[in-house]
Each structure stands twice: as structure tokens, then as C-alpha cells.
């Protein structure tokens, strides 16, 4: 299924295709160039299966850098009563994420079109021609489009009113992982059981100014 979708520049998402990710029991829309990675190959199978297991004991799943929403959709399809917060700052990608969440036909997923960081405010998001390469740092060799202004928040601020004892957080943020963790300091002190799944990209940590040998 191809669905025309107007774009605003973050990843040039102009046509959507509906598919069922290989080995998963839900459907989602993706940009045409990403079809094979979800449909022909099993998308991040180790992480997906590990997440499915640890969510059994969680009260909340926070998907930081949700992108198209694969992990939010996985969580929602396997655990329909689990509360889910999906965080995605790129406007076009967030529009697609919103459509994918609607496919679940459930009210347990809250979408926040913001960027998680260590402070609340505004920041320039580096927009890539590849829809999965947006972040606050430019990836070497990745064609970039003009940056866009986005709102930043902390995970602490999102969770401060929630009474929780167990939490799972997945972070994919292209070099901003440390800032996001700093913005969770109160959460770590307040919530007894916090499990983290972090996509660590050494190249982007260096671009962000972190020393990996320190």
C-alpha cells in the first residue's frame, strides 16, 4: 500500500508504505527506502526480543527517539495494558509515528513531539536527508538539510507526576544519550526499578565531544 504524505524536510517522507515487520504481529507505515529493513529482514531482533521480555514487569515504557515507532508498536501489541510514552522531535517523522500509533487502536500510547535532553528549552535539530539520522549533532558523511528549531524537555519532567515503581527506557539519540541520562537524575532517585536499553554509537559520542578512553 502506497500513501502520499506531504513532507516538511526531515527525511523527505513523501510516500508511505504499509507493512508487517518480519516476525512481528503488528502493522506500520514506513518510507519506501526503509521497507526492506523491516519486511525482508528482522529489525533489531535481539533488542526487540529482550525488550519484550523485560516489559513483562514494567509499569511504563519510555521510547526516546521513537522514529517510526517500531519499539512502541512492539510494546503496545504485546502488552496492551502497558502505558507507553513515545518521544520524537522531527516533525515529518512524528507525523508518521502518529499514524503508526493509530494503527494499534489503543489509548495507552502518548506521543510527545519534543527532544529529550538535560534541560527544558529550545534547540536546533540537525536534519538529515536520511529519516533516521536526525539529532543534535551532524553525523560524518550523512547529507544534512537545514536545521530546525525544536522543543527540549527532560524525562524527569515527563514522569514527575507519575507514581511508578518500575520503568523501561529505550534511548536512541545520535550522540545525546548522556544529556538524556542527566535529565533522568530525579527518576533514578525516585523509581526503584529502572531498566535502560541504549543504542550506543561510538562515532556520534566522539562528534558530541565525549572521550571514549577517559
GROMACS .gro file of C-alpha atoms in nm:
model
  214
    1UNK     CA    1   0.000   0.000   0.000
    2UNK     CA    2   0.140   0.340  -0.100
    3UNK     CA    3   0.002   0.652   0.064
    4UNK     CA    4   0.108   1.004  -0.041
    5UNK     CA    5   0.234   1.201   0.258
    6UNK     CA    6   0.341   1.566   0.245
    7UNK     CA    7   0.682   1.632   0.396
    8UNK     CA    8   0.846   1.922   0.573
    9UNK     CA    9   1.205   1.827   0.514
   10UNK     CA   10   1.321   1.589   0.787
   11UNK     CA   11   1.396   1.280   0.585
   12UNK     CA   12   1.184   1.363   0.277
   13UNK     CA   13   0.899   1.131   0.377
   14UNK     CA   14   0.672   1.183   0.078
   15UNK     CA   15   0.523   0.834   0.023
   16UNK     CA   16   0.431   0.581   0.288
   17UNK     CA   17   0.411   0.204   0.255
   18UNK     CA   18   0.220  -0.024   0.491
   19UNK     CA   19   0.382  -0.348   0.602
   20UNK     CA   20   0.401  -0.607   0.879
   21UNK     CA   21   0.756  -0.623   1.021
   22UNK     CA   22   0.905  -0.966   0.980
   23UNK     CA   23   0.827  -1.189   1.278
   24UNK     CA   24   0.602  -0.930   1.447
   25UNK     CA   25   0.226  -0.914   1.495
   26UNK     CA   26   0.153  -0.552   1.405
   27UNK     CA   27   0.147  -0.327   1.100
   28UNK     CA   28   0.321   0.005   1.043
   29UNK     CA   29   0.383   0.267   0.777
   30UNK     CA   30   0.740   0.332   0.664
   31UNK     CA   31   0.914   0.536   0.396
   32UNK     CA   32   0.979   0.325   0.081
   33UNK     CA   33   1.357   0.325   0.127
   34UNK     CA   34   1.316   0.157   0.466
   35UNK     CA   35   1.082  -0.124   0.357
   36UNK     CA   36   1.346  -0.398   0.331
   37UNK     CA   37   1.494  -0.337   0.676
   38UNK     CA   38   1.156  -0.408   0.837
   39UNK     CA   39   0.988  -0.653   0.599
   40UNK     CA   40   1.267  -0.861   0.444
   41UNK     CA   41   1.494  -0.864   0.748
   42UNK     CA   42   1.406  -0.900   1.113
   43UNK     CA   43   1.450  -0.547   1.254
   44UNK     CA   44   1.692  -0.543   1.551
   45UNK     CA   45   1.577  -0.889   1.666
   46UNK     CA   46   1.793  -0.920   1.980
   47UNK     CA   47   1.685  -0.580   2.114
   48UNK     CA   48   1.320  -0.640   2.024
   49UNK     CA   49   1.305  -0.981   2.193
   50UNK     CA   50   1.493  -0.856   2.500
   51UNK     CA   51   1.258  -0.558   2.530
   52UNK     CA   52   0.953  -0.782   2.502
   53UNK     CA   53   1.079  -0.986   2.799
   54UNK     CA   54   1.172  -0.705   3.034
   55UNK     CA   55   0.846  -0.520   2.970
   56UNK     CA   56   0.660  -0.803   3.143
   57UNK     CA   57   0.743  -0.647   3.480
   58UNK     CA   58   0.725  -0.279   3.378
   59UNK     CA   59   0.458  -0.023   3.455
   60UNK     CA   60   0.576   0.221   3.187
   61UNK     CA   61   0.782   0.214   2.868
   62UNK     CA   62   0.951   0.535   2.751
   63UNK     CA   63   1.065   0.524   2.388
   64UNK     CA   64   1.317   0.808   2.345
   65UNK     CA   65   1.391   0.865   1.977
   66UNK     CA   66   1.088   0.660   1.873
   67UNK     CA   67   1.136   0.727   1.499
   68UNK     CA   68   0.865   0.534   1.309
   69UNK     CA   69   0.759   0.372   1.635
   70UNK     CA   70   0.875   0.013   1.589
   71UNK     CA   71   0.953  -0.039   1.958
   72UNK     CA   72   0.644   0.149   2.079
   73UNK     CA   73   0.428  -0.061   1.845
   74UNK     CA   74   0.600  -0.379   1.959
   75UNK     CA   75   0.540  -0.289   2.324
   76UNK     CA   76   0.179  -0.191   2.261
   77UNK     CA   77   0.098  -0.502   2.058
   78UNK     CA   78   0.247  -0.741   2.316
   79UNK     CA   79   0.138  -0.554   2.630
   80UNK     CA   80  -0.188  -0.370   2.551
   81UNK     CA   81  -0.233  -0.252   2.912
   82UNK     CA   82   0.119  -0.108   2.941
   83UNK     CA   83   0.147   0.271   2.943
   84UNK     CA   84   0.386   0.397   2.674
   85UNK     CA   85   0.545   0.738   2.617
   86UNK     CA   86   0.688   0.785   2.266
   87UNK     CA   87   0.925   1.080   2.218
   88UNK     CA   88   1.023   1.201   1.870
   89UNK     CA   89   1.127   1.558   1.776
   90UNK     CA   90   1.143   1.551   1.393
   91UNK     CA   91   0.811   1.682   1.254
   92UNK     CA   92   0.775   1.458   0.948
   93UNK     CA   93   0.884   1.151   1.137
   94UNK     CA   94   0.648   1.240   1.421
   95UNK     CA   95   0.358   1.267   1.175
   96UNK     CA   96   0.435   0.916   1.053
   97UNK     CA   97   0.475   0.793   1.411
   98UNK     CA   98   0.132   0.934   1.496
   99UNK     CA   99  -0.023   0.734   1.209
  100UNK     CA  100   0.150   0.420   1.324
  101UNK     CA  101   0.029   0.462   1.680
  102UNK     CA  102  -0.324   0.499   1.547
  103UNK     CA  103  -0.293   0.155   1.385
  104UNK     CA  104  -0.273  -0.002   1.732
  105UNK     CA  105  -0.626   0.119   1.802
  106UNK     CA  106  -0.541   0.172   2.168
  107UNK     CA  107  -0.522   0.468   2.403
  108UNK     CA  108  -0.218   0.357   2.603
  109UNK     CA  109   0.046   0.536   2.388
  110UNK     CA  110   0.115   0.906   2.448
  111UNK     CA  111   0.318   1.083   2.178
  112UNK     CA  112   0.539   1.381   2.261
  113UNK     CA  113   0.683   1.581   1.969
  114UNK     CA  114   0.987   1.703   2.164
  115UNK     CA  115   1.354   1.617   2.206
  116UNK     CA  116   1.469   1.464   2.535
  117UNK     CA  117   1.772   1.636   2.687
  118UNK     CA  118   1.911   1.757   3.022
  119UNK     CA  119   1.727   2.093   3.012
  120UNK     CA  120   1.391   2.228   2.904
  121UNK     CA  121   1.402   2.490   2.630
  122UNK     CA  122   1.467   2.514   2.256
  123UNK     CA  123   1.747   2.374   2.041
  124UNK     CA  124   1.846   2.329   1.679
  125UNK     CA  125   1.786   1.977   1.549
  126UNK     CA  126   2.024   1.869   1.275
  127UNK     CA  127   1.805   1.732   0.998
  128UNK     CA  128   1.942   1.459   0.776
  129UNK     CA  129   1.835   1.357   0.427
  130UNK     CA  130   1.803   1.010   0.582
  131UNK     CA  131   1.495   1.000   0.804
  132UNK     CA  132   1.673   0.805   1.081
  133UNK     CA  133   1.972   1.038   1.116
  134UNK     CA  134   1.821   1.342   1.290
  135UNK     CA  135   1.981   1.465   1.611
  136UNK     CA  136   2.171   1.750   1.773
  137UNK     CA  137   2.499   1.650   1.608
  138UNK     CA  138   2.587   1.605   1.242
  139UNK     CA  139   2.686   1.251   1.154
  140UNK     CA  140   3.001   1.246   0.937
  141UNK     CA  141   2.913   1.164   0.578
  142UNK     CA  142   2.537   1.199   0.626
  143UNK     CA  143   2.386   1.466   0.397
  144UNK     CA  144   2.223   1.733   0.611
  145UNK     CA  145   1.927   1.960   0.543
  146UNK     CA  146   1.875   2.297   0.717
  147UNK     CA  147   1.837   2.254   1.097
  148UNK     CA  148   1.501   2.310   1.260
  149UNK     CA  149   1.406   2.458   1.596
  150UNK     CA  150   1.256   2.204   1.840
  151UNK     CA  151   1.139   2.198   2.199
  152UNK     CA  152   1.354   2.012   2.452
  153UNK     CA  153   1.236   1.850   2.775
  154UNK     CA  154   1.374   1.619   3.041
  155UNK     CA  155   1.245   1.272   3.109
  156UNK     CA  156   1.222   1.381   3.473
  157UNK     CA  157   0.964   1.645   3.380
  158UNK     CA  158   0.755   1.395   3.185
  159UNK     CA  159   0.746   1.145   3.470
  160UNK     CA  160   0.732   1.371   3.776
  161UNK     CA  161   0.355   1.332   3.827
  162UNK     CA  162   0.355   0.954   3.779
  163UNK     CA  163   0.365   0.717   4.075
  164UNK     CA  164   0.580   0.431   3.946
  165UNK     CA  165   0.792   0.150   4.084
  166UNK     CA  166   0.919   0.001   3.755
  167UNK     CA  167   1.019   0.161   3.428
  168UNK     CA  168   1.188   0.066   3.099
  169UNK     CA  169   1.354   0.335   2.887
  170UNK     CA  170   1.489   0.285   2.534
  171UNK     CA  171   1.720   0.562   2.408
  172UNK     CA  172   1.834   0.618   2.051
  173UNK     CA  173   1.954   0.977   2.022
  174UNK     CA  174   2.259   1.007   1.793
  175UNK     CA  175   2.507   1.139   2.048
  176UNK     CA  176   2.271   1.296   2.304
  177UNK     CA  177   2.244   0.990   2.527
  178UNK     CA  178   2.447   1.136   2.815
  179UNK     CA  179   2.235   1.454   2.821
  180UNK     CA  180   1.919   1.244   2.831
  181UNK     CA  181   2.051   1.040   3.123
  182UNK     CA  182   2.141   1.361   3.309
  183UNK     CA  183   1.780   1.466   3.258
  184UNK     CA  184   1.673   1.148   3.438
  185UNK     CA  185   1.858   1.211   3.766
  186UNK     CA  186   1.540   1.254   3.972
  187UNK     CA  187   1.384   0.950   3.805
  188UNK     CA  188   1.678   0.731   3.908
  189UNK     CA  189   1.643   0.850   4.268
  190UNK     CA  190   1.265   0.816   4.282
  191UNK     CA  191   1.189   0.493   4.095
  192UNK     CA  192   1.320   0.169   4.241
  193UNK     CA  193   1.340  -0.039   3.920
  194UNK     CA  194   1.468   0.140   3.607
  195UNK     CA  195   1.590  -0.067   3.312
  196UNK     CA  196   1.772   0.100   3.021
  197UNK     CA  197   1.824  -0.002   2.660
  198UNK     CA  198   2.065   0.245   2.498
  199UNK     CA  199   2.184   0.238   2.138
  200UNK     CA  200   2.548   0.339   2.176
  201UNK     CA  201   2.709   0.486   1.864
  202UNK     CA  202   3.079   0.543   1.933
  203UNK     CA  203   3.122   0.768   1.628
  204UNK     CA  204   2.846   1.002   1.745
  205UNK     CA  205   2.981   1.011   2.101
  206UNK     CA  206   3.309   1.146   1.961
  207UNK     CA  207   3.120   1.400   1.749
  208UNK     CA  208   2.937   1.508   2.068
  209UNK     CA  209   3.275   1.578   2.231
  210UNK     CA  210   3.298   1.279   2.465
  211UNK     CA  211   3.625   1.093   2.524
  212UNK     CA  212   3.566   0.719   2.500
  213UNK     CA  213   3.903   0.636   2.660
  214UNK     CA  214   3.851   0.852   2.968
   0.00000   0.00000   0.00000
